[in-house]
């Protein structure tokens, strides 16, 4: 099958090695309009090298670019426009997809390597809100994309299950807690008393002193405090797992902050042994160049997030022998991770250079960050249930005789919520809008899912099976679909390289549009000599749509 690299090699020879192959690959464009070819190479950067105008250079290069897959080459206004042989490419693309099925697009660059991916990480005894959606679905998609690139992936949910908030909760429970109500609805009731604690503490600061004392008891192993903490943790996890089940997300480890309580002394000792630990106003820090010092121990001797994360990084590297580690955590934690990675580099761990923070923008409500303390949260489970209900309503209106309506409504509703997040570049803030999220028209998950379901219907009616696949005889109208299918492996590689699931989401929209345009102008089930090749094209699109949605953590129903 044709690879972009063949075009790169041909241009490299034509420019007599004056540009590196990597530069050529980054420079090659996909023309906006089909009549301008399948690839375009702009010659403007070569003008200084050859001391000629881009138009002249384009004409000279166009006469030298050729290989077995190129139909023709044209020079147009400083660009070298390359047209591929449609029949050859179509045959190669379709046969590759049909023969490899869901394996199509699989990359090998990560084979034999392990990545740990730290994502989701909600706080125990706090609700799983829309604010947690981003880390959860971005992390899951990045994990799937990493596997598609050949890596072994360890999915880690670094739970927020330790800290002074548990002192606050213990005090709040003693003052206002109702055991029966909490057992019925743990997180909702714990949130109520947590919010009340902050409201009352604004008027009575002594509550904060009580909370600090309660957490100190917990740290010292007080039996009652530990029992309450274990109860809060277990009850919260049970609720979280309901949300993960709805989203179809799994983890290999739930080792949270508390897991590293007995592993932090080693970190402090290692830092001291290497002479990296310094005193600063009674606290212990590691001084860093061009950024604030990393605080390791407070004046009262307690450890901090950085200490835990250092312990976690060491543990993960030693336990999983990971070659890379990703942290899918909000953009506001960027400084923390820069400090963390720098400290590990100063400790002379070579693998520290393979640690990567994958930041993302915030989920906003009315232009502001959601706040658990003030009770301004939108519960993720409620949003998912609303989306499922709306999907069910649409099914009742448009296809009331559909089998397994409830299951398909669940797949479509959750898919809408996930896709709405992942179609945006992760660094963008997203304004929470239930109306927009549950819009089933336009650039949405349900649009892609419906395209897949429509194709499955065509394949059933056409009684397609892979044994009657044909790969030649497509009309010119099918070419944009073939070109889009051909690009999937490249998109898979780029999505991993940029740690950006929106590359996949945008690609799926583009492929769906290309197919629907083709479908609108082609009688696919017409019984003529091209019927089987048209069905083969349909089957290829269905395979790639299903696999692309899977990478995003979304299912592709065969009926809708």
XYZ file of C-alpha atoms in Angstrom:
560
model
C 0.000 0.000 0.000
C 1.129 3.538 -0.798
C 2.806 5.375 2.013
C 3.397 9.105 2.309
C 7.063 8.194 2.762
C 7.318 7.218 -0.925
C 6.301 10.758 -1.883
C 8.773 12.177 0.638
C 11.593 10.050 -0.805
C 10.762 11.146 -4.345
C 10.775 14.851 -3.397
C 14.007 14.374 -1.401
C 15.734 13.102 -4.535
C 14.217 15.886 -6.670
C 15.534 18.635 -4.323
C 18.956 16.927 -4.315
C 18.962 16.457 -0.548
C 18.735 20.209 0.158
C 15.918 19.553 2.647
C 15.830 16.823 5.301
C 13.196 14.117 4.801
C 11.604 15.037 8.142
C 11.227 18.673 6.953
C 9.702 17.533 3.668
C 7.228 15.292 5.525
C 6.126 18.194 7.750
C 5.873 20.562 4.760
C 3.721 18.368 2.513
C 0.096 19.496 2.608
C -3.248 18.051 1.686
C -4.770 20.493 -0.869
C -8.047 22.104 0.102
C -9.645 21.263 -3.253
C -9.563 17.886 -5.024
C -8.681 19.402 -8.427
C -5.337 20.502 -6.932
C -4.235 16.919 -6.324
C -3.790 14.542 -3.398
C -0.557 16.048 -2.019
C 0.985 19.493 -2.407
C 4.583 20.460 -1.720
C 5.182 24.230 -1.289
C 8.552 25.411 -2.640
C 8.844 28.749 -0.816
C 11.464 27.568 1.702
C 13.646 26.439 -1.215
C 13.738 29.912 -2.795
C 16.677 31.024 -0.590
C 18.554 27.766 -1.113
C 18.310 27.670 -4.918
C 18.101 31.477 -5.352
C 15.135 31.114 -7.683
C 11.455 31.953 -7.469
C 9.169 29.270 -5.944
C 7.290 29.043 -9.293
C 10.460 28.118 -11.203
C 11.549 25.656 -8.510
C 8.102 24.007 -8.568
C 8.336 23.538 -12.344
C 11.827 22.030 -12.078
C 10.855 19.661 -9.249
C 7.592 18.583 -10.892
C 9.559 17.046 -13.753
C 11.622 14.914 -11.359
C 8.970 13.621 -8.917
C 7.685 10.192 -9.894
C 7.005 6.662 -8.650
C 4.690 3.781 -9.517
C 1.793 5.268 -7.548
C 1.855 8.759 -9.073
C -0.522 9.528 -11.967
C 0.740 13.023 -12.730
C 2.571 15.996 -11.198
C 1.748 19.669 -11.835
C 3.456 22.941 -10.881
C 0.924 25.559 -9.787
C 1.987 28.906 -8.259
C 4.970 27.713 -6.264
C 3.409 24.370 -5.357
C 4.163 20.887 -6.675
C 0.746 19.191 -6.887
C 0.825 15.402 -6.914
C -2.018 13.226 -8.222
C -2.033 9.551 -7.232
C -3.157 6.597 -9.385
C -6.664 6.115 -8.026
C -7.192 2.492 -9.098
C -3.838 1.343 -7.670
C -4.310 3.189 -4.379
C -7.939 2.105 -3.952
C -7.007 -1.527 -4.468
C -4.173 -1.300 -1.931
C -6.196 0.549 0.711
C -9.343 -1.598 0.548
C -7.510 -4.921 0.441
C -5.366 -3.842 3.403
C -8.414 -2.901 5.517
C -10.493 -5.956 4.621
C -7.609 -8.348 5.279
C -6.499 -6.782 8.572
C -9.940 -5.651 9.880
C -9.589 -3.808 13.248
C -5.795 -4.255 13.168
C -5.686 -1.708 10.306
C -3.708 1.340 11.415
C -1.732 -0.592 14.051
C 1.724 0.922 14.593
C 4.857 -0.849 15.859
C 6.872 2.050 17.291
C 6.017 1.096 20.882
C 6.571 -2.652 20.718
C 8.327 -4.060 23.772
C 7.800 -0.850 25.758
C 5.476 -0.067 28.676
C 3.744 3.234 29.438
C 2.079 4.030 32.752
C -0.811 6.465 32.342
C -2.083 8.292 35.426
C -5.600 9.612 34.757
C -9.048 10.316 36.234
C -7.902 10.364 39.892
C -11.029 11.733 41.604
C -11.020 12.693 45.273
C -12.585 10.183 47.645
C -15.773 11.365 49.384
C -16.349 14.021 46.740
C -18.733 13.662 43.812
C -17.598 12.475 40.414
C -18.413 15.728 38.670
C -18.222 16.993 35.092
C -14.925 18.526 36.174
C -13.466 14.990 36.340
C -14.751 14.014 32.895
C -11.826 15.516 31.006
C -8.976 13.643 32.708
C -11.024 10.447 32.589
C -11.951 10.381 28.890
C -8.735 12.025 27.609
C -6.641 9.571 29.658
C -8.638 6.566 28.489
C -8.359 7.638 24.836
C -4.609 8.296 25.159
C -4.226 4.812 26.706
C -6.123 3.212 23.789
C -4.105 5.208 21.235
C -0.840 4.201 22.953
C -1.848 0.528 22.657
C -2.673 1.083 18.983
C 0.882 2.378 18.618
C 2.249 -0.887 20.018
C 2.837 0.012 23.690
C 1.841 -2.067 26.696
C -0.209 0.277 28.882
C -0.730 0.314 32.651
C -3.809 2.392 33.516
C -3.461 3.988 36.957
C -6.191 5.742 38.946
C -4.180 7.788 41.474
C -7.099 8.363 43.853
C -7.155 11.446 46.064
C -7.669 9.350 49.185
C -5.508 11.219 51.738
C -5.072 14.748 53.036
C -6.548 17.387 55.302
C -9.977 17.134 53.636
C -10.452 13.876 55.527
C -9.923 15.723 58.794
C -12.680 18.112 57.670
C -14.965 15.215 56.768
C -14.402 13.440 60.073
C -15.295 16.630 61.989
C -18.292 17.262 59.706
C -19.505 13.678 60.153
C -19.354 13.953 63.950
C -21.289 17.249 63.826
C -23.902 16.622 61.120
C -23.459 13.121 59.677
C -26.287 10.609 59.382
C -24.980 7.036 58.987
C -28.143 5.679 57.327
C -28.353 8.509 54.775
C -24.659 8.192 53.943
C -24.997 4.451 53.388
C -27.923 5.072 51.012
C -26.153 7.774 48.980
C -22.550 8.070 50.175
C -21.026 10.744 47.959
C -24.093 12.995 47.835
C -24.432 13.023 51.634
C -20.692 13.411 52.229
C -20.687 16.362 49.813
C -23.511 18.006 51.805
C -21.606 17.870 55.090
C -18.332 18.855 53.363
C -19.952 21.983 51.890
C -21.583 22.752 55.259
C -18.169 22.472 56.954
C -16.749 25.200 54.692
C -19.784 27.431 55.166
C -19.595 27.194 58.970
C -15.759 27.414 59.008
C -15.951 30.815 57.308
C -17.621 32.099 60.493
C -15.875 29.811 62.994
C -12.173 29.230 62.252
C -11.852 26.805 65.181
C -13.400 24.139 62.917
C -10.235 24.217 60.782
C -8.144 23.584 63.914
C -10.394 20.622 64.759
C -9.989 19.310 61.182
C -6.195 19.504 61.381
C -6.261 17.656 64.701
C -8.590 14.990 63.250
C -6.304 14.426 60.273
C -3.287 14.181 62.574
C -5.119 11.417 64.460
C -5.741 9.673 61.146
C -2.050 9.928 60.210
C -1.100 8.486 63.604
C -3.352 5.467 63.016
C -6.245 6.321 65.369
C -8.648 3.366 65.089
C -11.909 5.345 64.819
C -10.452 7.825 62.327
C -9.081 4.966 60.186
C -12.439 3.155 60.217
C -14.239 6.299 59.047
C -11.617 6.902 56.341
C -11.899 3.297 55.093
C -15.690 3.596 55.027
C -15.568 6.894 53.085
C -13.084 5.343 50.606
C -14.994 2.105 50.042
C -18.356 3.848 49.620
C -16.915 6.400 47.198
C -15.167 3.773 45.083
C -18.419 1.843 44.756
C -20.104 4.933 43.290
C -17.134 5.803 41.078
C -17.152 2.300 39.625
C -20.762 2.806 38.491
C -19.616 5.818 36.450
C -16.601 3.945 35.049
C -18.912 1.074 34.049
C -21.191 3.525 32.196
C -18.184 4.987 30.386
C -16.670 1.564 29.704
C -13.387 2.493 31.406
C -11.108 0.132 33.332
C -7.963 0.533 35.458
C -5.064 -1.754 36.293
C -4.322 0.022 39.580
C -6.284 2.086 42.115
C -3.172 2.904 44.149
C -3.950 6.380 45.455
C -2.158 8.883 47.664
C -2.520 6.773 50.817
C -0.703 3.883 49.114
C 2.518 5.925 49.231
C 2.390 6.803 52.953
C 5.101 4.258 53.790
C 7.180 5.023 50.693
C 7.968 8.708 51.237
C 10.692 8.386 53.881
C 12.833 6.640 51.272
C 12.436 9.629 48.921
C 13.498 12.081 51.643
C 16.498 9.869 52.504
C 17.580 9.619 48.846
C 17.349 13.398 48.413
C 19.369 13.939 51.603
C 22.014 11.379 50.568
C 22.495 13.161 47.238
C 22.805 16.545 48.923
C 19.720 17.895 47.161
C 17.670 18.637 50.302
C 18.046 22.130 51.751
C 16.398 23.985 54.642
C 14.308 27.050 53.848
C 12.438 28.849 56.659
C 12.159 25.603 58.592
C 10.894 23.611 55.594
C 12.908 21.150 53.474
C 13.127 21.940 49.756
C 15.001 21.057 46.570
C 16.211 24.218 44.879
C 15.628 24.316 41.125
C 16.894 26.528 38.323
C 14.449 28.991 36.735
C 11.484 27.930 38.876
C 10.391 28.011 42.525
C 11.937 25.410 44.856
C 10.143 22.085 45.220
C 8.743 21.763 48.745
C 9.417 18.277 50.161
C 8.610 18.701 53.883
C 6.636 21.467 55.589
C 7.846 23.180 58.786
C 5.781 20.726 60.873
C 7.511 17.779 59.165
C 4.541 16.637 57.063
C 5.096 15.648 53.438
C 3.390 17.115 50.395
C 2.044 16.237 46.941
C 5.547 16.460 45.474
C 6.896 13.922 47.983
C 4.080 11.494 47.137
C 4.503 11.950 43.408
C 8.239 11.358 43.671
C 7.519 8.144 45.591
C 4.903 7.177 42.985
C 7.297 7.801 40.072
C 9.966 5.577 41.670
C 7.455 2.844 42.518
C 5.947 2.786 39.020
C 9.299 2.678 37.276
C 10.503 -0.167 39.500
C 7.211 -2.105 39.470
C 6.238 -1.819 35.812
C 9.671 -1.215 34.225
C 8.001 1.575 32.266
C 9.822 3.364 29.472
C 7.394 6.302 29.515
C 4.963 7.742 32.065
C 2.075 10.058 31.219
C 0.198 12.227 33.732
C -3.193 13.341 32.399
C -3.806 16.199 34.824
C -5.246 19.709 34.401
C -3.216 22.594 33.005
C -3.200 24.371 36.393
C -0.772 21.689 37.690
C 1.889 22.418 35.035
C 4.391 23.958 37.473
C 4.037 21.011 39.869
C 4.996 18.543 37.134
C 7.871 20.670 35.860
C 9.248 20.659 39.415
C 8.620 16.924 39.838
C 10.405 15.980 36.613
C 13.301 18.349 37.341
C 13.862 16.859 40.819
C 13.974 13.345 39.309
C 16.453 14.565 36.697
C 18.632 16.041 39.479
C 18.452 12.624 41.170
C 20.047 11.382 37.921
C 17.292 9.003 36.865
C 17.680 8.694 33.084
C 14.039 7.686 32.703
C 12.930 11.089 34.077
C 13.216 12.495 30.531
C 10.441 10.115 29.463
C 7.915 11.504 31.968
C 5.264 13.663 30.328
C 2.528 15.874 31.730
C -0.484 15.832 29.405
C -2.360 18.980 30.447
C -5.878 20.006 29.454
C -8.200 22.974 29.818
C -11.010 23.274 32.337
C -14.665 22.342 32.202
C -16.348 25.662 32.990
C -19.833 26.472 34.244
C -21.025 29.997 33.508
C -17.443 30.851 32.600
C -16.068 29.726 35.985
C -14.323 26.609 37.278
C -16.626 24.194 39.092
C -16.096 24.231 42.876
C -16.744 21.296 45.221
C -16.275 23.494 48.300
C -19.144 25.753 47.290
C -21.280 22.892 46.020
C -21.209 24.238 42.463
C -20.845 20.924 40.686
C -22.682 19.071 37.937
C -22.634 15.336 38.630
C -21.239 13.313 35.730
C -23.533 10.352 36.373
C -26.586 12.642 36.120
C -25.343 14.079 32.807
C -24.721 10.576 31.434
C -28.211 9.458 32.506
C -29.766 12.576 30.898
C -27.874 11.813 27.678
C -29.043 8.178 27.722
C -32.666 9.285 28.282
C -32.484 11.736 25.373
C -30.966 9.080 23.120
C -33.796 6.734 24.127
C -36.375 9.403 23.297
C -34.839 9.928 19.834
C -34.885 6.179 19.197
C -38.581 5.978 20.194
C -39.418 8.782 17.741
C -37.328 7.590 14.781
C -37.036 3.804 15.153
C -39.550 2.496 17.749
C -39.186 -1.131 16.579
C -35.428 -1.189 17.190
C -34.266 -4.197 19.209
C -32.163 -3.659 22.357
C -33.306 -0.032 22.559
C -32.055 0.492 26.110
C -28.563 -0.818 25.367
C -28.240 1.257 22.194
C -29.524 4.375 23.998
C -26.781 3.846 26.583
C -24.109 3.501 23.882
C -25.330 6.580 21.978
C -25.894 8.760 25.071
C -22.508 8.089 26.668
C -20.866 8.343 23.234
C -22.337 11.834 22.800
C -20.826 13.045 26.089
C -17.400 11.494 25.436
C -17.166 12.708 21.830
C -18.237 16.245 22.790
C -15.164 16.452 24.998
C -12.677 14.682 22.745
C -13.491 16.561 19.541
C -11.972 19.641 21.206
C -8.224 20.059 21.464
C -7.422 19.084 25.050
C -5.865 22.481 25.901
C -9.108 24.331 25.171
C -11.465 25.170 28.050
C -14.954 23.757 27.499
C -18.085 25.546 28.646
C -20.489 23.000 30.132
C -23.680 23.046 28.085
C -26.028 20.102 28.403
C -27.940 21.350 25.353
C -24.839 21.371 23.132
C -23.490 18.142 24.568
C -26.706 16.295 23.807
C -27.120 17.773 20.319
C -27.236 14.789 17.993
C -26.652 16.757 14.775
C -23.418 18.052 13.222
C -19.943 17.251 14.579
C -21.093 14.763 17.195
C -20.530 11.199 18.326
C -24.065 10.139 17.328
C -23.419 11.460 13.776
C -20.409 9.152 13.439
C -22.268 6.266 15.113
C -25.256 6.761 12.789
C -22.961 6.714 9.744
C -21.588 3.371 10.957
C -25.092 1.989 11.600
C -26.260 3.129 8.145
C -23.332 1.301 6.524
C -24.071 -1.865 8.537
C -27.640 -1.717 7.215
C -26.337 -1.466 3.622
C -24.022 -4.435 4.205
C -26.902 -6.530 5.580
C -29.178 -5.643 2.660
C -26.376 -6.280 0.179
C -25.560 -9.615 1.893
C -21.907 -8.612 1.944
C -19.210 -10.939 3.170
C -15.438 -10.636 2.886
C -15.229 -13.595 0.498
C -16.932 -11.539 -2.254
C -14.774 -8.458 -1.673
C -13.663 -6.681 -4.824
C -11.058 -3.938 -4.918
C -11.266 -2.466 -8.414
C -13.859 -0.512 -10.383
C -14.779 2.370 -8.024
C -16.029 5.626 -9.523
C -14.225 8.963 -9.117
C -16.821 9.935 -6.477
C -15.356 7.298 -4.126
C -11.845 8.760 -4.233
C -12.240 11.228 -1.297
C -13.434 8.278 0.846
C -10.439 6.140 -0.186
C -7.991 8.986 0.503
C -9.561 9.481 3.955
C -9.298 5.741 4.710
C -5.672 5.752 3.569
C -4.879 8.460 6.125
C -6.028 6.527 9.206
C -2.639 4.945 10.142
C -0.971 8.356 9.908
C -3.667 9.882 12.150
C -3.137 7.087 14.722
C 0.594 7.843 14.841
C 0.051 11.619 15.035
C -2.582 11.322 17.798
C -0.051 9.468 19.943
C 2.833 11.784 19.096
C 0.760 14.822 20.157
C -1.143 12.962 22.921
C -4.218 14.473 21.287
C -7.391 12.345 20.895
C -9.069 15.190 18.957
C -6.943 14.081 15.968
C -8.995 10.853 15.912
C -12.350 12.586 16.578
C -11.839 15.134 13.774
C -10.718 12.382 11.424
C -13.906 10.381 12.123
C -16.055 13.424 11.316
C -14.126 13.924 8.056
C -14.455 10.254 7.057
C -18.190 10.235 7.911
C -18.777 13.354 5.814
C -16.820 11.943 2.873
C -18.807 8.702 3.008
C -22.214 10.426 3.392
C -21.445 12.662 0.396
C -20.542 9.558 -1.635
C -23.664 7.747 -0.404
C -25.882 10.684 -1.450
C -24.651 10.446 -5.069
C -24.199 6.675 -5.469
C -26.692 3.831 -5.701
C -24.668 1.350 -3.716
C -27.083 -1.593 -3.829
C -27.750 -1.261 -7.555
C -27.086 -4.658 -9.104
C -24.285 -3.847 -11.536
C -20.645 -4.897 -12.012
C -19.452 -2.411 -9.380
C -21.853 -3.538 -6.625
C -19.309 -5.718 -4.796
C -16.535 -3.135 -4.854
C -18.961 -0.493 -3.562
C -19.921 -2.810 -0.699
C -16.224 -3.479 -0.045
C -15.705 0.278 0.272
C -18.662 0.458 2.699
C -17.258 -2.409 4.764
C -13.860 -0.683 4.910
C -15.414 2.560 6.172
C -17.401 0.647 8.818
C -14.222 -1.110 10.039
C -12.309 2.162 10.379
C -15.217 4.069 11.987
C -15.687 1.309 14.575
C -11.966 1.172 15.350
C -11.652 4.970 15.518
C -14.583 5.206 17.928
C -13.090 2.394 20.019
C -9.875 4.397 20.384
C -11.956 7.240 21.832
C -13.705 4.845 24.234
C -17.002 4.832 22.284
C -18.956 1.859 20.932
C -20.293 1.663 17.370
C -23.816 0.183 17.255
C -24.859 -1.691 14.107
C -28.401 -0.326 14.363
C -29.772 3.008 15.574
